[in-house]
PDB file of C-alpha atoms in Angstrom:
ATOM      1  CA  MET A   1     -28.557 -86.265 -69.783  1.00  0.00           C
ATOM      2  CA  ALA A   2     -30.721 -84.913 -72.593  1.00  0.00           C
ATOM      3  CA  THR A   3     -29.148 -84.298 -75.968  1.00  0.00           C
ATOM      4  CA  HIS A   4     -29.105 -80.606 -76.858  1.00  0.00           C
ATOM      5  CA  PRO A   5     -29.948 -79.421 -80.375  1.00  0.00           C
ATOM      6  CA  ASN A   6     -26.525 -78.055 -81.330  1.00  0.00           C
ATOM      7  CA  PRO A   7     -24.959 -79.275 -84.575  1.00  0.00           C
ATOM      8  CA  VAL A   8     -22.852 -82.443 -84.572  1.00  0.00           C
ATOM      9  CA  PRO A   9     -19.222 -82.436 -85.755  1.00  0.00           C
ATOM     10  CA  ALA A  10     -18.680 -81.968 -89.485  1.00  0.00           C
ATOM     11  CA  PRO A  11     -18.810 -85.233 -91.468  1.00  0.00           C
ATOM     12  CA  ASP A  12     -15.353 -84.713 -93.004  1.00  0.00           C
ATOM     13  CA  LEU A  13     -13.689 -85.193 -89.600  1.00  0.00           C
ATOM     14  CA  ALA A  14     -12.060 -88.507 -88.701  1.00  0.00           C
ATOM     15  CA  PRO A  15     -14.435 -90.909 -86.925  1.00  0.00           C
ATOM     16  CA  VAL A  16     -12.484 -90.345 -83.695  1.00  0.00           C
ATOM     17  CA  ASP A  17     -10.144 -87.383 -83.425  1.00  0.00           C
ATOM     18  CA  LEU A  18      -8.210 -85.614 -80.685  1.00  0.00           C
ATOM     19  CA  HIS A  19      -6.270 -82.344 -81.021  1.00  0.00           C
ATOM     20  CA  TYR A  20      -4.097 -80.799 -78.307  1.00  0.00           C
ATOM     21  CA  PHE A  21      -3.284 -77.173 -77.508  1.00  0.00           C
ATOM     22  CA  ALA A  22      -0.453 -76.200 -75.166  1.00  0.00           C
ATOM     23  CA  PRO A  23      -1.234 -73.894 -72.247  1.00  0.00           C
ATOM     24  CA  PRO A  24       0.150 -70.341 -72.173  1.00  0.00           C
ATOM     25  CA  VAL A  25       3.405 -70.036 -70.234  1.00  0.00           C
ATOM     26  CA  ALA A  26       1.672 -68.240 -67.348  1.00  0.00           C
ATOM     27  CA  LEU A  27      -0.767 -71.148 -66.898  1.00  0.00           C
ATOM     28  CA  ARG A  28       1.588 -74.068 -67.458  1.00  0.00           C
ATOM     29  CA  SER A  29       1.881 -74.929 -63.757  1.00  0.00           C
ATOM     30  CA  TYR A  30      -1.891 -74.946 -63.353  1.00  0.00           C
ATOM     31  CA  PHE A  31      -3.151 -76.836 -66.382  1.00  0.00           C
ATOM     32  CA  GLY A  32      -2.064 -79.610 -68.678  1.00  0.00           C
ATOM     33  CA  SER A  33      -3.000 -79.612 -72.318  1.00  0.00           C
ATOM     34  CA  LEU A  34      -6.262 -78.277 -73.685  1.00  0.00           C
ATOM     35  CA  TYR A  35      -7.858 -80.686 -76.137  1.00  0.00           C
ATOM     36  CA  ARG A  36     -10.758 -81.017 -78.534  1.00  0.00           C
ATOM     37  CA  PHE A  37     -12.216 -84.518 -78.865  1.00  0.00           C
ATOM     38  CA  THR A  38     -14.662 -85.295 -81.659  1.00  0.00           C
ATOM     39  CA  VAL A  39     -16.567 -88.440 -82.588  1.00  0.00           C
ATOM     40  CA  THR A  40     -18.659 -88.576 -85.777  1.00  0.00           C
ATOM     41  CA  LEU A  41     -19.928 -92.122 -85.173  1.00  0.00           C
ATOM     42  CA  PRO A  42     -23.541 -92.622 -84.042  1.00  0.00           C
ATOM     43  CA  SER A  43     -22.250 -94.153 -80.789  1.00  0.00           C
ATOM     44  CA  TYR A  44     -18.843 -94.861 -79.335  1.00  0.00           C
ATOM     45  CA  ARG A  45     -17.348 -96.723 -76.359  1.00  0.00           C
ATOM     46  CA  ASP A  46     -13.759 -96.604 -75.150  1.00  0.00           C
ATOM     47  CA  VAL A  47     -11.618 -96.499 -72.027  1.00  0.00           C
ATOM     48  CA  THR A  48      -9.346 -93.788 -70.629  1.00  0.00           C
ATOM     49  CA  ARG A  49      -6.374 -94.276 -68.346  1.00  0.00           C
ATOM     50  CA  ALA A  50      -6.225 -93.129 -64.751  1.00  0.00           C
ATOM     51  CA  ASP A  51      -5.721 -89.392 -64.936  1.00  0.00           C
ATOM     52  CA  ALA A  52      -5.642 -86.027 -63.244  1.00  0.00           C
ATOM     53  CA  GLY A  53      -8.811 -83.977 -62.842  1.00  0.00           C
ATOM     54  CA  GLN A  54     -10.501 -82.807 -66.033  1.00  0.00           C
ATOM     55  CA  LEU A  55     -12.866 -79.981 -66.951  1.00  0.00           C
ATOM     56  CA  ARG A  56     -14.943 -80.804 -70.029  1.00  0.00           C
ATOM     57  CA  PHE A  57     -17.412 -78.780 -72.087  1.00  0.00           C
ATOM     58  CA  MET A  58     -19.891 -80.887 -74.083  1.00  0.00           C
ATOM     59  CA  MET A  59     -20.389 -78.860 -77.252  1.00  0.00           C
ATOM     60  CA  SER A  60     -22.651 -81.593 -78.607  1.00  0.00           C
ATOM     61  CA  GLY A  61     -23.477 -85.183 -77.750  1.00  0.00           C
ATOM     62  CA  ASP A  62     -24.269 -86.992 -74.511  1.00  0.00           C
ATOM     63  CA  GLY A  63     -23.182 -90.097 -72.656  1.00  0.00           C
ATOM     64  CA  HIS A  64     -21.899 -91.496 -69.379  1.00  0.00           C
ATOM     65  CA  TYR A  65     -18.803 -92.677 -67.545  1.00  0.00           C
ATOM     66  CA  THR A  66     -18.290 -96.070 -65.919  1.00  0.00           C
ATOM     67  CA  PHE A  67     -15.740 -95.837 -63.123  1.00  0.00           C
ATOM     68  CA  HIS A  68     -13.521 -98.759 -62.172  1.00  0.00           C
ATOM     69  CA  ASP A  69     -15.796 -99.655 -59.257  1.00  0.00           C
ATOM     70  CA  GLY A  70     -18.678-100.206 -61.694  1.00  0.00           C
ATOM     71  CA  ARG A  71     -20.655 -96.983 -61.116  1.00  0.00           C
ATOM     72  CA  ASP A  72     -22.362 -95.478 -64.186  1.00  0.00           C
ATOM     73  CA  VAL A  73     -22.685 -91.679 -64.044  1.00  0.00           C
ATOM     74  CA  PRO A  74     -24.178 -89.486 -66.810  1.00  0.00           C
ATOM     75  CA  THR A  75     -21.989 -86.555 -67.812  1.00  0.00           C
ATOM     76  CA  PRO A  76     -23.314 -83.018 -67.410  1.00  0.00           C
ATOM     77  CA  GLU A  77     -22.774 -80.460 -70.165  1.00  0.00           C
ATOM     78  CA  VAL A  78     -19.989 -78.806 -68.146  1.00  0.00           C
ATOM     79  CA  CYS A  79     -18.330 -81.696 -66.369  1.00  0.00           C
ATOM     80  CA  LEU A  80     -15.801 -81.507 -63.555  1.00  0.00           C
ATOM     81  CA  LEU A  81     -14.206 -84.948 -63.464  1.00  0.00           C
ATOM     82  CA  GLY A  82     -12.109 -85.757 -60.410  1.00  0.00           C
ATOM     83  CA  PRO A  83      -8.775 -87.581 -60.488  1.00  0.00           C
ATOM     84  CA  THR A  84      -9.210 -91.232 -61.381  1.00  0.00           C
ATOM     85  CA  MET A  85      -7.343 -94.043 -59.673  1.00  0.00           C
ATOM     86  CA  GLY A  86      -8.199 -96.672 -62.236  1.00  0.00           C
ATOM     87  CA  ALA A  87      -9.131 -96.890 -65.891  1.00  0.00           C
ATOM     88  CA  THR A  88     -12.510 -95.293 -66.670  1.00  0.00           C
ATOM     89  CA  SER A  89     -14.831 -96.401 -69.452  1.00  0.00           C
ATOM     90  CA  PHE A  90     -17.080 -93.977 -71.276  1.00  0.00           C
ATOM     91  CA  CYS A  91     -19.946 -94.256 -73.706  1.00  0.00           C
ATOM     92  CA  LEU A  92     -21.139 -91.598 -76.128  1.00  0.00           C
ATOM     93  CA  ASP A  93     -24.698 -92.109 -77.359  1.00  0.00           C
ATOM     94  CA  SER A  94     -24.471 -89.763 -80.351  1.00  0.00           C
ATOM     95  CA  PRO A  95     -21.867 -87.882 -82.428  1.00  0.00           C
ATOM     96  CA  SER A  96     -20.000 -85.659 -79.991  1.00  0.00           C
ATOM     97  CA  ASP A  97     -17.745 -82.631 -79.780  1.00  0.00           C
ATOM     98  CA  VAL A  98     -15.956 -81.928 -76.500  1.00  0.00           C
ATOM     99  CA  TRP A  99     -13.471 -79.320 -75.301  1.00  0.00           C
ATOM    100  CA  GLY A 100     -11.474 -80.429 -72.258  1.00  0.00           C
ATOM    101  CA  VAL A 101      -8.528 -79.379 -70.135  1.00  0.00           C
ATOM    102  CA  SER A 102      -6.411 -81.283 -67.618  1.00  0.00           C
ATOM    103  CA  LEU A 103      -6.359 -79.758 -64.151  1.00  0.00           C
ATOM    104  CA  LEU A 104      -2.966 -80.171 -62.544  1.00  0.00           C
ATOM    105  CA  PRO A 105      -2.968 -80.209 -58.714  1.00  0.00           C
ATOM    106  CA  LEU A 106      -2.021 -76.537 -58.497  1.00  0.00           C
ATOM    107  CA  GLY A 107      -4.760 -75.672 -60.994  1.00  0.00           C
ATOM    108  CA  TRP A 108      -7.406 -77.653 -59.137  1.00  0.00           C
ATOM    109  CA  PHE A 109      -6.433 -75.980 -55.861  1.00  0.00           C
ATOM    110  CA  ALA A 110      -6.442 -72.474 -57.386  1.00  0.00           C
ATOM    111  CA  LEU A 111      -9.679 -73.049 -59.314  1.00  0.00           C
ATOM    112  CA  ASP A 112     -11.741 -75.139 -56.900  1.00  0.00           C
ATOM    113  CA  GLY A 113     -10.044 -74.702 -53.533  1.00  0.00           C
ATOM    114  CA  GLY A 114     -11.642 -77.843 -52.111  1.00  0.00           C
ATOM    115  CA  ASP A 115     -10.369 -81.260 -51.107  1.00  0.00           C
ATOM    116  CA  VAL A 116      -9.913 -83.205 -54.345  1.00  0.00           C
ATOM    117  CA  SER A 117     -10.330 -86.530 -52.515  1.00  0.00           C
ATOM    118  CA  ARG A 118     -14.097 -85.876 -52.392  1.00  0.00           C
ATOM    119  CA  MET A 119     -14.124 -86.120 -56.191  1.00  0.00           C
ATOM    120  CA  VAL A 120     -11.868 -89.136 -56.796  1.00  0.00           C
ATOM    121  CA  ASP A 121     -13.437 -91.442 -59.394  1.00  0.00           C
ATOM    122  CA  GLY A 122     -16.445 -89.160 -59.584  1.00  0.00           C
ATOM    123  CA  LEU A 123     -17.786 -86.077 -61.292  1.00  0.00           C
ATOM    124  CA  ALA A 124     -19.914 -82.993 -60.721  1.00  0.00           C
ATOM    125  CA  ASP A 125     -21.800 -80.393 -62.726  1.00  0.00           C
ATOM    126  CA  MET A 126     -19.448 -77.399 -62.814  1.00  0.00           C
ATOM    127  CA  THR A 127     -22.355 -74.987 -63.261  1.00  0.00           C
ATOM    128  CA  VAL A 128     -23.722 -76.205 -59.926  1.00  0.00           C
ATOM    129  CA  GLU A 129     -20.318 -76.291 -58.210  1.00  0.00           C
ATOM    130  CA  HIS A 130     -19.108 -72.889 -59.384  1.00  0.00           C
ATOM    131  CA  GLY A 131     -21.953 -70.958 -60.965  1.00  0.00           C
ATOM    132  CA  PRO A 132     -23.482 -70.105 -64.344  1.00  0.00           C
ATOM    133  CA  ASP A 133     -20.367 -68.484 -65.841  1.00  0.00           C
ATOM    134  CA  TYR A 134     -19.249 -71.933 -66.991  1.00  0.00           C
ATOM    135  CA  ALA A 135     -22.538 -72.442 -68.851  1.00  0.00           C
ATOM    136  CA  THR A 136     -22.050 -69.035 -70.466  1.00  0.00           C
ATOM    137  CA  LEU A 137     -18.589 -70.079 -71.672  1.00  0.00           C
ATOM    138  CA  LEU A 138     -20.051 -73.275 -73.131  1.00  0.00           C
ATOM    139  CA  GLU A 139     -22.569 -71.266 -75.146  1.00  0.00           C
ATOM    140  CA  GLN A 140     -19.785 -68.975 -76.368  1.00  0.00           C
ATOM    141  CA  LEU A 141     -17.779 -72.003 -77.519  1.00  0.00           C
ATOM    142  CA  ARG A 142     -20.810 -73.324 -79.359  1.00  0.00           C
ATOM    143  CA  ASP A 143     -21.176 -69.987 -81.131  1.00  0.00           C
ATOM    144  CA  ILE A 144     -17.490 -69.980 -82.151  1.00  0.00           C
ATOM    145  CA  ARG A 145     -17.439 -73.706 -82.927  1.00  0.00           C
ATOM    146  CA  THR A 146     -15.276 -73.814 -86.064  1.00  0.00           C
ATOM    147  CA  ASP A 147     -12.444 -71.572 -84.828  1.00  0.00           C
ATOM    148  CA  ASN A 148     -10.113 -73.635 -82.628  1.00  0.00           C
ATOM    149  CA  VAL A 149      -7.677 -70.762 -82.070  1.00  0.00           C
ATOM    150  CA  GLU A 150     -10.387 -68.405 -80.829  1.00  0.00           C
ATOM    151  CA  SER A 151     -12.000 -71.130 -78.735  1.00  0.00           C
ATOM    152  CA  ALA A 152      -8.699 -72.036 -77.076  1.00  0.00           C
ATOM    153  CA  ALA A 153      -7.932 -68.383 -76.353  1.00  0.00           C
ATOM    154  CA  ARG A 154     -11.402 -67.908 -74.827  1.00  0.00           C
ATOM    155  CA  ILE A 155     -10.970 -70.958 -72.564  1.00  0.00           C
ATOM    156  CA  TRP A 156      -7.501 -69.942 -71.365  1.00  0.00           C
ATOM    157  CA  ALA A 157      -8.600 -66.368 -70.666  1.00  0.00           C
ATOM    158  CA  PHE A 158     -11.626 -67.580 -68.730  1.00  0.00           C
ATOM    159  CA  LEU A 159      -9.696 -70.099 -66.626  1.00  0.00           C
ATOM    160  CA  GLY A 160      -6.883 -67.657 -65.942  1.00  0.00           C
ATOM    161  CA  SER A 161      -9.385 -65.125 -64.624  1.00  0.00           C
ATOM    162  CA  ARG A 162     -10.843 -67.690 -62.199  1.00  0.00           C
ATOM    163  CA  LEU A 163      -7.600 -68.677 -60.479  1.00  0.00           C
ATOM    164  CA  GLN A 164      -7.259 -67.741 -56.820  1.00  0.00           C
ATOM    165  CA  PRO A 165      -3.861 -66.896 -55.269  1.00  0.00           C
ATOM    166  CA  VAL A 166      -1.883 -69.828 -53.876  1.00  0.00           C
ATOM    167  CA  SER A 167       0.733 -69.333 -51.152  1.00  0.00           C
ATOM    168  CA  SER A 168       4.381 -69.859 -52.039  1.00  0.00           C
ATOM    169  CA  THR A 169       4.525 -72.566 -49.352  1.00  0.00           C
ATOM    170  CA  MET A 170       1.740 -74.555 -50.992  1.00  0.00           C
ATOM    171  CA  GLN A 171       3.275 -74.054 -54.431  1.00  0.00           C
ATOM    172  CA  GLY A 172       6.573 -75.411 -53.105  1.00  0.00           C
ATOM    173  CA  VAL A 173       4.920 -78.520 -51.681  1.00  0.00           C
ATOM    174  CA  ILE A 174       3.124 -79.213 -54.968  1.00  0.00           C
ATOM    175  CA  GLU A 175       6.359 -78.781 -56.925  1.00  0.00           C
ATOM    176  CA  SER A 176       8.053 -81.286 -54.613  1.00  0.00           C
ATOM    177  CA  VAL A 177       5.275 -83.870 -55.034  1.00  0.00           C
ATOM    178  CA  ASP A 178       5.205 -83.370 -58.828  1.00  0.00           C
ATOM    179  CA  ALA A 179       8.974 -83.882 -59.022  1.00  0.00           C
ATOM    180  CA  TRP A 180       8.699 -86.970 -56.833  1.00  0.00           C
ATOM    181  CA  LEU A 181       5.980 -88.509 -59.023  1.00  0.00           C
ATOM    182  CA  SER A 182       7.988 -87.713 -62.158  1.00  0.00           C
ATOM    183  CA  ASP A 183      10.893 -89.861 -60.937  1.00  0.00           C
ATOM    184  CA  GLU A 184      11.588 -92.549 -63.520  1.00  0.00           C
ATOM    185  CA  HIS A 185      12.062 -95.113 -60.779  1.00  0.00           C
ATOM    186  CA  SER A 186       9.481 -96.190 -58.224  1.00  0.00           C
ATOM    187  CA  PRO A 187       9.734 -93.274 -55.787  1.00  0.00           C
ATOM    188  CA  ARG A 188      10.063 -93.930 -52.066  1.00  0.00           C
ATOM    189  CA  VAL A 189       7.787 -92.138 -49.631  1.00  0.00           C
ATOM    190  CA  ALA A 190      10.801 -91.396 -47.431  1.00  0.00           C
ATOM    191  CA  ASP A 191      12.261 -89.303 -50.257  1.00  0.00           C
ATOM    192  CA  LEU A 192       9.066 -87.236 -50.457  1.00  0.00           C
ATOM    193  CA  VAL A 193       9.118 -86.677 -46.697  1.00  0.00           C
ATOM    194  CA  THR A 194      12.692 -85.449 -46.984  1.00  0.00           C
ATOM    195  CA  ALA A 195      11.946 -83.202 -49.969  1.00  0.00           C
ATOM    196  CA  THR A 196       8.956 -81.504 -48.350  1.00  0.00           C
ATOM    197  CA  GLY A 197      10.236 -81.385 -44.781  1.00  0.00           C
ATOM    198  CA  LEU A 198       6.843 -82.672 -43.620  1.00  0.00           C
ATOM    199  CA  SER A 199       5.984 -85.707 -41.522  1.00  0.00           C
ATOM    200  CA  ASP A 200       4.601 -88.916 -43.028  1.00  0.00           C
ATOM    201  CA  ARG A 201       1.131 -87.995 -41.800  1.00  0.00           C
ATOM    202  CA  GLN A 202       1.317 -84.448 -43.163  1.00  0.00           C
ATOM    203  CA  VAL A 203       2.503 -85.714 -46.540  1.00  0.00           C
ATOM    204  CA  ALA A 204      -0.389 -88.185 -46.736  1.00  0.00           C
ATOM    205  CA  ARG A 205      -2.877 -85.454 -45.824  1.00  0.00           C
ATOM    206  CA  ILE A 206      -1.468 -83.141 -48.521  1.00  0.00           C
ATOM    207  CA  THR A 207      -1.432 -85.752 -51.295  1.00  0.00           C
ATOM    208  CA  ASN A 208      -4.966 -86.858 -50.475  1.00  0.00           C
ATOM    209  CA  ARG A 209      -6.170 -83.264 -50.576  1.00  0.00           C
ATOM    210  CA  LEU A 210      -4.360 -82.228 -53.756  1.00  0.00           C
ATOM    211  CA  TYR A 211      -3.871 -85.468 -55.744  1.00  0.00           C
ATOM    212  CA  GLY A 212      -6.680 -87.669 -54.459  1.00  0.00           C
ATOM    213  CA  GLY A 213      -4.712 -90.452 -52.824  1.00  0.00           C
ATOM    214  CA  PRO A 214      -1.886 -91.458 -50.477  1.00  0.00           C
ATOM    215  CA  PRO A 215       1.697 -91.380 -51.761  1.00  0.00           C
ATOM    216  CA  LYS A 216       2.014 -95.133 -52.342  1.00  0.00           C
ATOM    217  CA  LEU A 217      -1.114 -95.269 -54.509  1.00  0.00           C
ATOM    218  CA  LEU A 218       0.028 -92.237 -56.498  1.00  0.00           C
ATOM    219  CA  ALA A 219       3.446 -93.810 -57.020  1.00  0.00           C
ATOM    220  CA  ARG A 220       1.771 -96.950 -58.385  1.00  0.00           C
ATOM    221  CA  LYS A 221      -0.460 -94.905 -60.683  1.00  0.00           C
ATOM    222  CA  TYR A 222       2.323 -92.854 -62.255  1.00  0.00           C
ATOM    223  CA  ARG A 223       4.663 -95.836 -62.516  1.00  0.00           C
ATOM    224  CA  ALA A 224       1.994 -97.639 -64.560  1.00  0.00           C
ATOM    225  CA  LEU A 225       1.363 -94.576 -66.745  1.00  0.00           C
ATOM    226  CA  ARG A 226       5.081 -94.169 -67.486  1.00  0.00           C
ATOM    227  CA  CYS A 227       5.331 -97.820 -68.446  1.00  0.00           C
ATOM    228  CA  ALA A 228       2.258 -97.550 -70.674  1.00  0.00           C
ATOM    229  CA  VAL A 229       3.774 -94.628 -72.596  1.00  0.00           C
ATOM    230  CA  ARG A 230       7.022 -96.523 -73.118  1.00  0.00           C
ATOM    231  CA  ILE A 231       5.122 -99.549 -74.414  1.00  0.00           C
ATOM    232  CA  ALA A 232       2.704 -97.717 -76.726  1.00  0.00           C
ATOM    233  CA  VAL A 233       4.908 -94.836 -77.923  1.00  0.00           C
ATOM    234  CA  ASP A 234       8.501 -96.032 -77.565  1.00  0.00           C
ATOM    235  CA  HIS A 235       7.602 -99.656 -78.394  1.00  0.00           C
ATOM    236  CA  THR A 236       9.701-100.898 -75.501  1.00  0.00           C
ATOM    237  CA  PRO A 237       9.004-104.626 -74.959  1.00  0.00           C
ATOM    238  CA  TRP A 238       6.840-104.854 -71.862  1.00  0.00           C
ATOM    239  CA  GLN A 239       8.804-107.848 -70.563  1.00  0.00           C
ATOM    240  CA  GLU A 240      11.883-105.634 -70.515  1.00  0.00           C
ATOM    241  CA  LEU A 241      10.049-102.984 -68.513  1.00  0.00           C
ATOM    242  CA  CYS A 242       8.781-105.603 -66.116  1.00  0.00           C
ATOM    243  CA  ASP A 243      12.290-106.876 -65.477  1.00  0.00           C
ATOM    244  CA  SER A 244      13.768-103.402 -64.993  1.00  0.00           C
ATOM    245  CA  SER A 245      10.999-101.941 -62.815  1.00  0.00           C
ATOM    246  CA  THR A 246       9.908-102.638 -59.273  1.00  0.00           C
ATOM    247  CA  PHE A 247       7.174-105.167 -59.999  1.00  0.00           C
ATOM    248  CA  TYR A 248       6.979-108.519 -58.263  1.00  0.00           C
ATOM    249  CA  ASP A 249       6.603-110.503 -61.490  1.00  0.00           C
ATOM    250  CA  GLN A 250       4.932-110.402 -64.905  1.00  0.00           C
ATOM    251  CA  SER A 251       1.483-111.123 -63.467  1.00  0.00           C
ATOM    252  CA  HIS A 252       1.821-108.137 -61.136  1.00  0.00           C
ATOM    253  CA  PHE A 253       2.976-105.940 -64.036  1.00  0.00           C
ATOM    254  CA  ILE A 254       0.018-106.966 -66.213  1.00  0.00           C
ATOM    255  CA  ARG A 255      -2.491-106.374 -63.394  1.00  0.00           C
ATOM    256  CA  GLU A 256      -1.130-102.889 -62.658  1.00  0.00           C
ATOM    257  CA  ILE A 257      -1.164-101.789 -66.302  1.00  0.00           C
ATOM    258  CA  LYS A 258      -4.656-103.205 -66.814  1.00  0.00           C
ATOM    259  CA  HIS A 259      -5.971-101.493 -63.675  1.00  0.00           C
ATOM    260  CA  PHE A 260      -4.587 -98.015 -64.362  1.00  0.00           C
ATOM    261  CA  VAL A 261      -4.693 -97.985 -68.180  1.00  0.00           C
ATOM    262  CA  GLY A 262      -7.570-100.334 -69.000  1.00  0.00           C
ATOM    263  CA  LEU A 263      -5.546-102.435 -71.453  1.00  0.00           C
ATOM    264  CA  THR A 264      -3.010-105.209 -71.045  1.00  0.00           C
ATOM    265  CA  PRO A 265       0.627-104.554 -72.029  1.00  0.00           C
ATOM    266  CA  HIS A 266       0.105-106.773 -75.081  1.00  0.00           C
ATOM    267  CA  GLN A 267      -2.944-104.723 -76.152  1.00  0.00           C
ATOM    268  CA  LEU A 268      -0.996-101.483 -75.731  1.00  0.00           C
ATOM    269  CA  MET A 269       1.758-102.841 -77.940  1.00  0.00           C
ATOM    270  CA  THR A 270      -0.355-104.446 -80.668  1.00  0.00           C
ATOM    271  CA  ASP A 271      -3.924-103.149 -80.578  1.00  0.00           C
ATOM    272  CA  PRO A 272      -4.491 -99.988 -78.509  1.00  0.00           C
ATOM    273  CA  THR A 273      -7.919 -98.364 -78.642  1.00  0.00           C
ATOM    274  CA  GLU A 274      -8.265 -95.085 -80.535  1.00  0.00           C
ATOM    275  CA  VAL A 275      -8.350 -93.013 -77.355  1.00  0.00           C
ATOM    276  CA  ALA A 276      -5.363 -94.845 -75.852  1.00  0.00           C
ATOM    277  CA  ARG A 277      -3.344 -94.322 -79.028  1.00  0.00           C
ATOM    278  CA  LEU A 278      -4.223 -90.638 -79.370  1.00  0.00           C
ATOM    279  CA  THR A 279      -3.783 -89.881 -75.674  1.00  0.00           C
ATOM    280  CA  LEU A 280      -0.455 -91.601 -75.158  1.00  0.00           C
ATOM    281  CA  GLN A 281       1.056 -89.960 -78.240  1.00  0.00           C
ATOM    282  CA  ARG A 282       0.581 -86.552 -76.609  1.00  0.00           C
ATOM    283  CA  ARG A 283       4.016 -86.848 -75.019  1.00  0.00           C
ATOM    284  CA  ASP A 284       5.761 -86.663 -78.395  1.00  0.00           C
ATOM    285  CA  MET A 285       3.809 -83.749 -79.856  1.00  0.00           C
ATOM    286  CA  GLY A 286       6.455 -81.226 -78.890  1.00  0.00           C
ATOM    287  CA  MET A 287       4.193 -79.196 -76.629  1.00  0.00           C
ATOM    288  CA  ALA A 288       5.566 -77.267 -73.695  1.00  0.00           C
ATOM    289  CA  MET A 289       3.805 -78.572 -70.609  1.00  0.00           C
ATOM    290  CA  ALA A 290       4.510 -79.535 -67.036  1.00  0.00           C
ATOM    291  CA  GLU A 291       6.469 -82.778 -66.690  1.00  0.00           C
ATOM    292  CA  ILE A 292       3.824 -84.292 -64.407  1.00  0.00           C
ATOM    293  CA  ASN A 293       1.303 -83.950 -67.249  1.00  0.00           C
ATOM    294  CA  ARG A 294       3.696 -85.182 -69.919  1.00  0.00           C
ATOM    295  CA  ILE A 295       4.151 -88.618 -68.322  1.00  0.00           C
ATOM    296  CA  SER A 296       0.450 -89.293 -67.799  1.00  0.00           C
TER     297      SER A 296
END
C-alpha cells in the first residue's frame, strides 16, 4: 500500500501509544471500544491477540498483517479486519496514526450483514466492500486530526447511521452466545444449546456466521484471552491458572496462550510487548462496555 502524504503523529507523543473511548450507550451492544493507536517510530513490529472484527482508519502510515497461517496481507487505508482465531503479527513501515473500533457480533451483523466466517483471519478494503462513504469519513478524520473528542463523535455518528435493523430473535441468540463465552469456566456446548433452544447443528451454523468459528473453538479462544488478562493485569501466577482451569497440563496451557495471544505465559507476566500491555489493560480503564469485549 502506498504511503499517503498526510502528516505523521506529533513528535511529543509516546513512541507507541493507545487511547480508548467508550461507545455511547445506544451503541454498546454493537461495538467495543473505539481507540486511537499512534506510533512515532520509523518502523514498528508487534503482535495482537486473537480478537473480534475490527474497522480501522489509517490516518497516516502503511504496513501489513501476518496472520497465524503465515499469510502477509497489506492493509488498506480503511481496513475491515475479520475475527482472528490466532495471534496476528503486524508491521508498520513508517510513523502511523490509526483510528479503530471493535465490531462485536451484533455490530458486524448490523453493519455488514454477511457471513463473518468468510473474513476469518483476513481483511478487506471497506471502501470496496461498502462504498466511498468510508473514504470520505477517513478524509474528515484527517482534517480534524488533533481533536479526539470531535473525531470520536464523528465516528460514532457515522457508524450509528449505517446500522441495519436486527430482529429480536437474532439479538436474543447473540446475547445468549455472548453470555456463554463470558462464562469464567470453560463453557460446555450443551449449555449453549440449552440457552438458545437450538440444535447442535443450528448453534454451530450461527456461531460460524456471527463469530467466525464453531462453539468449541470460540470457547478455547475466550478461555485463553481471560487467562491472559489475569496473568498480565491481575498478575495471577500462570501455574495457578493452569491448575484451576480445564487444561490438560502446563504444556497445553502454554500452547493455547501462545497460539491465541502470541506470547507465552511467562512473557505476559514478565515482558509483554507494548501492544499486549496496552491492550490487556483496557479491562481496568473503567469504561462501560459489553462484557464480551471486556474479557478479550
